[in-house]
Amino acid sequence: MKRTVIAIAMSLLSSTAFASDGAAWGYTGDIGPENWVKLSPEYSSCAGSNQSPINMTGFIDAELEPIAFDYEAKSSEILNNGHTVQINVLPGDTITVDGIEFELKQFHFHVPSENEIHGESFPMEGHLVHADKDGNLAVVAVMVTEGEANDALAKAWAQMPEEGETVTLTSDISPLEILPENRDYYRFNGSLTTPPCSEGVRWLVMKQPITASKEQIEEFLHVMHHPNNRPVQAVNARPVLQ
Ligand SMILES: [Zn+2]
């Protein structure tokens, strides 16, 4: 009984948070991506000229510094906000880019991929979202192809939350299990791929994909009820570095 009350309270809390996050938006119909900019003045950036995702092509060779990954901390909870399934991590996981330390906040997924490489879409894409001490964002994106099951997803999906639910994880899920072995990456300047579409986000897209099983990808889509990818946006004047 007590458990039920807590579960209801938590789902109310999360739906309240949801509402106060701004105007409702989605992936289809009147509240779909083409209309995000019209849904609220707070979403004006969605019509910006440095939006994500993009089709990455016409790469410019640059001597990109390796990203220094320092991931050790554990994940704490998994939630389904109706837009994605997200895993929150405890403080302590960082990457260093441009000499700046960014702390990992959460990682989540999109089916199919949002970014494309040479016009190629992938079955799924993971986003590891980091923020520096001033709130600047850096997203490490990982493409997922169909193949061997992914261990982290196996543990996470074992506690798959329904829409509006947040569940405390009972097993350790390391964000390292979401990264490919080879950490070479593409880089461009972009935005959040969801409202409010804020720009100034460092996008670091791993060149090497990881794999997940067909069942793992399908289970995510089943829980989401629909694809959750924003279509690719105009690249405009932005270089894509490799
Ligand atoms: Zn994302």
CSV table of C-alpha atoms and ligand atoms in Angstrom, one decimal:
chain,number,residue,atom,x,y,z
A,1,MET,CA,0.0,0.0,0.0
A,2,LYS,CA,2.7,2.4,1.0
A,3,ARG,CA,4.6,1.5,-2.1
A,4,THR,CA,1.6,2.4,-4.2
A,5,VAL,CA,1.2,5.8,-2.5
A,6,ILE,CA,4.9,6.6,-3.1
A,7,ALA,CA,4.6,5.5,-6.8
A,8,ILE,CA,1.6,7.7,-7.3
A,9,ALA,CA,3.3,10.7,-5.5
A,10,MET,CA,6.4,10.3,-7.7
A,11,SER,CA,4.4,10.1,-10.9
A,12,LEU,CA,2.5,13.2,-9.9
A,13,LEU,CA,5.7,15.0,-9.1
A,14,SER,CA,7.2,14.1,-12.4
A,15,SER,CA,4.1,15.1,-14.4
A,16,THR,CA,4.0,18.4,-12.6
A,17,ALA,CA,7.7,18.9,-13.4
A,18,PHE,CA,6.8,18.0,-17.0
A,19,ALA,CA,4.1,20.7,-17.2
A,20,SER,CA,6.3,23.4,-15.7
A,21,ASP,CA,9.0,22.6,-18.2
A,22,GLY,CA,7.1,24.5,-20.8
A,23,ALA,CA,4.4,24.0,-23.5
A,24,ALA,CA,3.6,20.4,-24.3
A,25,TRP,CA,5.5,19.1,-27.4
A,26,GLY,CA,5.9,15.8,-29.2
A,27,TYR,CA,7.0,14.1,-32.4
A,28,THR,CA,3.8,14.0,-34.4
A,29,GLY,CA,0.9,16.2,-35.5
A,30,ASP,CA,0.2,19.7,-34.2
A,31,ILE,CA,2.9,19.5,-31.5
A,32,GLY,CA,5.4,17.8,-33.8
A,33,PRO,CA,8.9,19.1,-34.7
A,34,GLU,CA,7.8,21.5,-37.5
A,35,ASN,CA,5.6,23.3,-35.0
A,36,TRP,CA,7.8,23.4,-32.0
A,37,VAL,CA,8.8,27.1,-32.6
A,38,LYS,CA,5.1,28.1,-32.7
A,39,LEU,CA,4.2,26.3,-29.4
A,40,SER,CA,5.8,28.8,-27.0
A,41,PRO,CA,8.0,32.0,-27.2
A,42,GLU,CA,10.5,29.9,-25.1
A,43,TYR,CA,11.0,27.7,-28.0
A,44,SER,CA,12.1,30.4,-30.4
A,45,SER,CA,15.6,28.9,-30.7
A,46,CYS,CA,14.0,25.9,-32.5
A,47,ALA,CA,14.1,28.1,-35.6
A,48,GLY,CA,17.8,29.0,-35.1
A,49,SER,CA,20.5,28.5,-37.7
A,50,ASN,CA,22.7,26.2,-35.5
A,51,GLN,CA,20.2,23.5,-34.8
A,52,SER,CA,20.7,19.7,-34.2
A,53,PRO,CA,20.5,17.1,-35.4
A,54,ILE,CA,22.3,17.3,-38.8
A,55,ASN,CA,23.4,15.1,-41.6
A,56,MET,CA,27.1,15.1,-41.1
A,57,THR,CA,29.0,15.3,-44.4
A,58,GLY,CA,31.7,17.3,-46.1
A,59,PHE,CA,34.0,16.8,-43.1
A,60,ILE,CA,36.9,19.1,-42.5
A,61,ASP,CA,40.1,17.5,-41.3
A,62,ALA,CA,41.2,18.9,-38.0
A,63,GLU,CA,43.6,17.7,-35.4
A,64,LEU,CA,40.8,17.0,-32.8
A,65,GLU,CA,42.2,16.4,-29.4
A,66,PRO,CA,41.1,13.1,-27.8
A,67,ILE,CA,38.2,13.5,-25.4
A,68,ALA,CA,39.4,12.7,-21.9
A,69,PHE,CA,36.8,10.4,-20.4
A,70,ASP,CA,36.8,9.9,-16.7
A,71,TYR,CA,33.7,7.8,-16.0
A,72,GLU,CA,33.5,5.9,-12.7
A,73,ALA,CA,30.3,6.9,-10.9
A,74,LYS,CA,27.2,4.8,-10.9
A,75,SER,CA,23.9,5.4,-12.5
A,76,SER,CA,21.1,6.1,-10.0
A,77,GLU,CA,17.7,6.0,-11.7
A,78,ILE,CA,15.9,5.4,-14.9
A,79,LEU,CA,12.9,7.4,-16.0
A,80,ASN,CA,10.5,7.7,-18.9
A,81,ASN,CA,9.3,11.3,-19.6
A,82,GLY,CA,7.2,10.4,-22.6
A,83,HIS,CA,9.9,11.8,-24.9
A,84,THR,CA,12.7,9.4,-24.1
A,85,VAL,CA,14.0,6.8,-21.6
A,86,GLN,CA,16.7,8.5,-19.6
A,87,ILE,CA,19.3,7.2,-17.1
A,88,ASN,CA,20.5,9.7,-14.5
A,89,VAL,CA,24.0,9.3,-13.1
A,90,LEU,CA,25.5,10.2,-9.8
A,91,PRO,CA,28.0,13.1,-9.7
A,92,GLY,CA,31.6,12.4,-10.6
A,93,ASP,CA,31.7,11.3,-14.2
A,94,THR,CA,33.5,13.8,-16.4
A,95,ILE,CA,34.9,14.5,-19.8
A,96,THR,CA,37.5,17.2,-20.6
A,97,VAL,CA,37.1,19.0,-23.9
A,98,ASP,CA,38.9,22.3,-24.9
A,99,GLY,CA,40.5,22.1,-21.5
A,100,ILE,CA,37.1,22.4,-19.8
A,101,GLU,CA,35.6,19.8,-17.5
A,102,PHE,CA,32.0,18.8,-18.2
A,103,GLU,CA,30.1,16.5,-15.8
A,104,LEU,CA,27.9,13.8,-17.1
A,105,LYS,CA,24.3,14.3,-16.0
A,106,GLN,CA,22.3,11.7,-17.8
A,107,PHE,CA,22.1,9.6,-20.9
A,108,HIS,CA,19.1,8.8,-23.1
A,109,PHE,CA,18.2,7.4,-26.4
A,110,HIS,CA,16.5,8.1,-29.7
A,111,VAL,CA,15.0,5.6,-32.2
A,112,PRO,CA,15.9,5.9,-35.0
A,113,SER,CA,19.1,8.1,-34.9
A,114,GLU,CA,18.8,11.8,-35.0
A,115,ASN,CA,22.1,12.7,-36.6
A,116,GLU,CA,23.0,11.1,-39.9
A,117,ILE,CA,26.5,10.3,-41.3
A,118,HIS,CA,26.8,10.8,-45.0
A,119,GLY,CA,23.0,10.6,-45.2
A,120,GLU,CA,22.9,7.3,-43.3
A,121,SER,CA,20.4,7.0,-40.5
A,122,PHE,CA,21.1,4.4,-37.7
A,123,PRO,CA,18.5,2.3,-35.8
A,124,MET,CA,19.2,4.1,-32.5
A,125,GLU,CA,21.4,6.9,-31.1
A,126,GLY,CA,22.5,7.4,-27.5
A,127,HIS,CA,23.2,10.9,-26.1
A,128,LEU,CA,25.4,11.4,-23.0
A,129,VAL,CA,24.6,14.9,-21.8
A,130,HIS,CA,27.3,16.8,-19.9
A,131,ALA,CA,27.4,20.3,-18.4
A,132,ASP,CA,30.3,22.5,-17.3
A,133,LYS,CA,30.2,24.6,-14.1
A,134,ASP,CA,28.7,27.5,-16.1
A,135,GLY,CA,25.9,25.3,-17.6
A,136,ASN,CA,27.5,25.0,-21.0
A,137,LEU,CA,26.5,21.7,-22.6
A,138,ALA,CA,28.5,19.0,-24.4
A,139,VAL,CA,26.8,15.9,-25.8
A,140,VAL,CA,28.6,12.7,-26.7
A,141,ALA,CA,26.5,10.9,-29.3
A,142,VAL,CA,26.8,7.2,-30.0
A,143,MET,CA,25.3,5.5,-33.0
A,144,VAL,CA,23.8,2.1,-32.4
A,145,THR,CA,23.6,-0.6,-35.1
A,146,GLU,CA,21.7,-3.9,-34.8
A,147,GLY,CA,23.9,-6.8,-33.6
A,148,GLU,CA,24.9,-8.2,-30.3
A,149,ALA,CA,22.9,-7.2,-27.2
A,150,ASN,CA,24.3,-4.3,-25.2
A,151,ASP,CA,25.0,-5.1,-21.5
A,152,ALA,CA,24.1,-1.7,-20.2
A,153,LEU,CA,20.8,-1.7,-22.0
A,154,ALA,CA,20.0,-5.2,-20.8
A,155,LYS,CA,20.3,-4.0,-17.2
A,156,ALA,CA,18.5,-0.8,-17.9
A,157,TRP,CA,15.6,-2.3,-19.9
A,158,ALA,CA,15.1,-4.9,-17.1
A,159,GLN,CA,13.7,-2.0,-15.1
A,160,MET,CA,12.0,-0.3,-18.1
A,161,PRO,CA,9.7,2.5,-16.7
A,162,GLU,CA,6.3,3.3,-18.1
A,163,GLU,CA,5.5,6.8,-19.2
A,164,GLY,CA,5.8,9.2,-16.2
A,165,GLU,CA,7.6,6.7,-14.1
A,166,THR,CA,11.0,7.0,-12.4
A,167,VAL,CA,12.6,3.8,-11.1
A,168,THR,CA,15.7,3.4,-8.8
A,169,LEU,CA,18.2,1.2,-10.5
A,170,THR,CA,19.1,-1.9,-8.7
A,171,SER,CA,22.2,-2.8,-10.8
A,172,ASP,CA,25.3,-0.8,-11.7
A,173,ILE,CA,25.1,0.6,-15.2
A,174,SER,CA,28.3,2.2,-16.3
A,175,PRO,CA,28.2,4.9,-19.1
A,176,LEU,CA,31.4,3.2,-20.3
A,177,GLU,CA,29.2,0.4,-21.6
A,178,ILE,CA,27.5,2.9,-24.0
A,179,LEU,CA,30.8,4.0,-25.5
A,180,PRO,CA,32.6,2.3,-28.4
A,181,GLU,CA,36.1,1.0,-28.0
A,182,ASN,CA,37.5,3.6,-30.5
A,183,ARG,CA,36.8,7.1,-29.3
A,184,ASP,CA,37.5,9.0,-32.6
A,185,TYR,CA,34.7,11.5,-33.2
A,186,TYR,CA,33.1,14.1,-35.4
A,187,ARG,CA,32.5,17.6,-34.0
A,188,PHE,CA,30.1,20.4,-34.7
A,189,ASN,CA,28.2,23.2,-33.0
A,190,GLY,CA,24.6,22.5,-32.4
A,191,SER,CA,21.6,22.6,-30.1
A,192,LEU,CA,19.4,20.5,-27.9
A,193,THR,CA,17.3,18.3,-30.2
A,194,THR,CA,14.2,18.9,-28.1
A,195,PRO,CA,12.5,22.1,-27.0
A,196,PRO,CA,13.7,24.7,-26.0
A,197,CYS,CA,16.3,23.8,-28.7
A,198,SER,CA,19.0,25.9,-27.0
A,199,GLU,CA,22.1,26.5,-29.1
A,200,GLY,CA,25.8,26.6,-28.1
A,201,VAL,CA,26.0,22.8,-27.5
A,202,ARG,CA,29.2,21.0,-28.3
A,203,TRP,CA,28.3,17.9,-30.3
A,204,LEU,CA,30.9,15.1,-30.2
A,205,VAL,CA,29.7,12.2,-32.3
A,206,MET,CA,31.6,8.9,-32.0
A,207,LYS,CA,32.6,7.5,-35.4
A,208,GLN,CA,32.4,3.9,-34.3
A,209,PRO,CA,28.9,2.6,-33.5
A,210,ILE,CA,28.0,0.3,-30.7
A,211,THR,CA,25.5,-2.6,-31.1
A,212,ALA,CA,22.2,-3.4,-29.5
A,213,SER,CA,20.0,-6.4,-30.3
A,214,LYS,CA,17.0,-6.0,-32.5
A,215,GLU,CA,14.8,-6.9,-29.4
A,216,GLN,CA,16.5,-4.1,-27.3
A,217,ILE,CA,15.8,-1.5,-30.0
A,218,GLU,CA,12.2,-2.7,-30.5
A,219,GLU,CA,11.5,-2.7,-26.8
A,220,PHE,CA,12.5,1.0,-26.6
A,221,LEU,CA,10.3,1.8,-29.5
A,222,HIS,CA,7.5,-0.2,-27.9
A,223,VAL,CA,7.7,1.8,-24.7
A,224,MET,CA,7.9,5.1,-26.5
A,225,HIS,CA,5.0,4.2,-28.8
A,226,HIS,CA,6.5,6.2,-31.7
A,227,PRO,CA,9.9,7.2,-33.1
A,228,ASN,CA,11.5,10.0,-31.1
A,229,ASN,CA,13.9,11.6,-33.5
A,230,ARG,CA,13.8,15.2,-34.6
A,231,PRO,CA,14.4,15.4,-38.4
A,232,VAL,CA,17.8,16.7,-39.6
A,233,GLN,CA,18.2,20.5,-39.6
A,234,ALA,CA,20.0,22.8,-42.1
A,235,VAL,CA,23.8,22.8,-41.6
A,236,ASN,CA,24.1,26.4,-42.8
A,237,ALA,CA,27.6,27.8,-42.3
A,238,ARG,CA,28.8,25.2,-39.8
A,239,PRO,CA,31.9,23.2,-40.4
A,240,VAL,CA,31.8,19.5,-39.3
A,241,LEU,CA,35.2,18.6,-38.1
A,242,GLN,CA,36.8,15.1,-38.0
B,1,ZN,ZN,18.9,13.4,-27.2
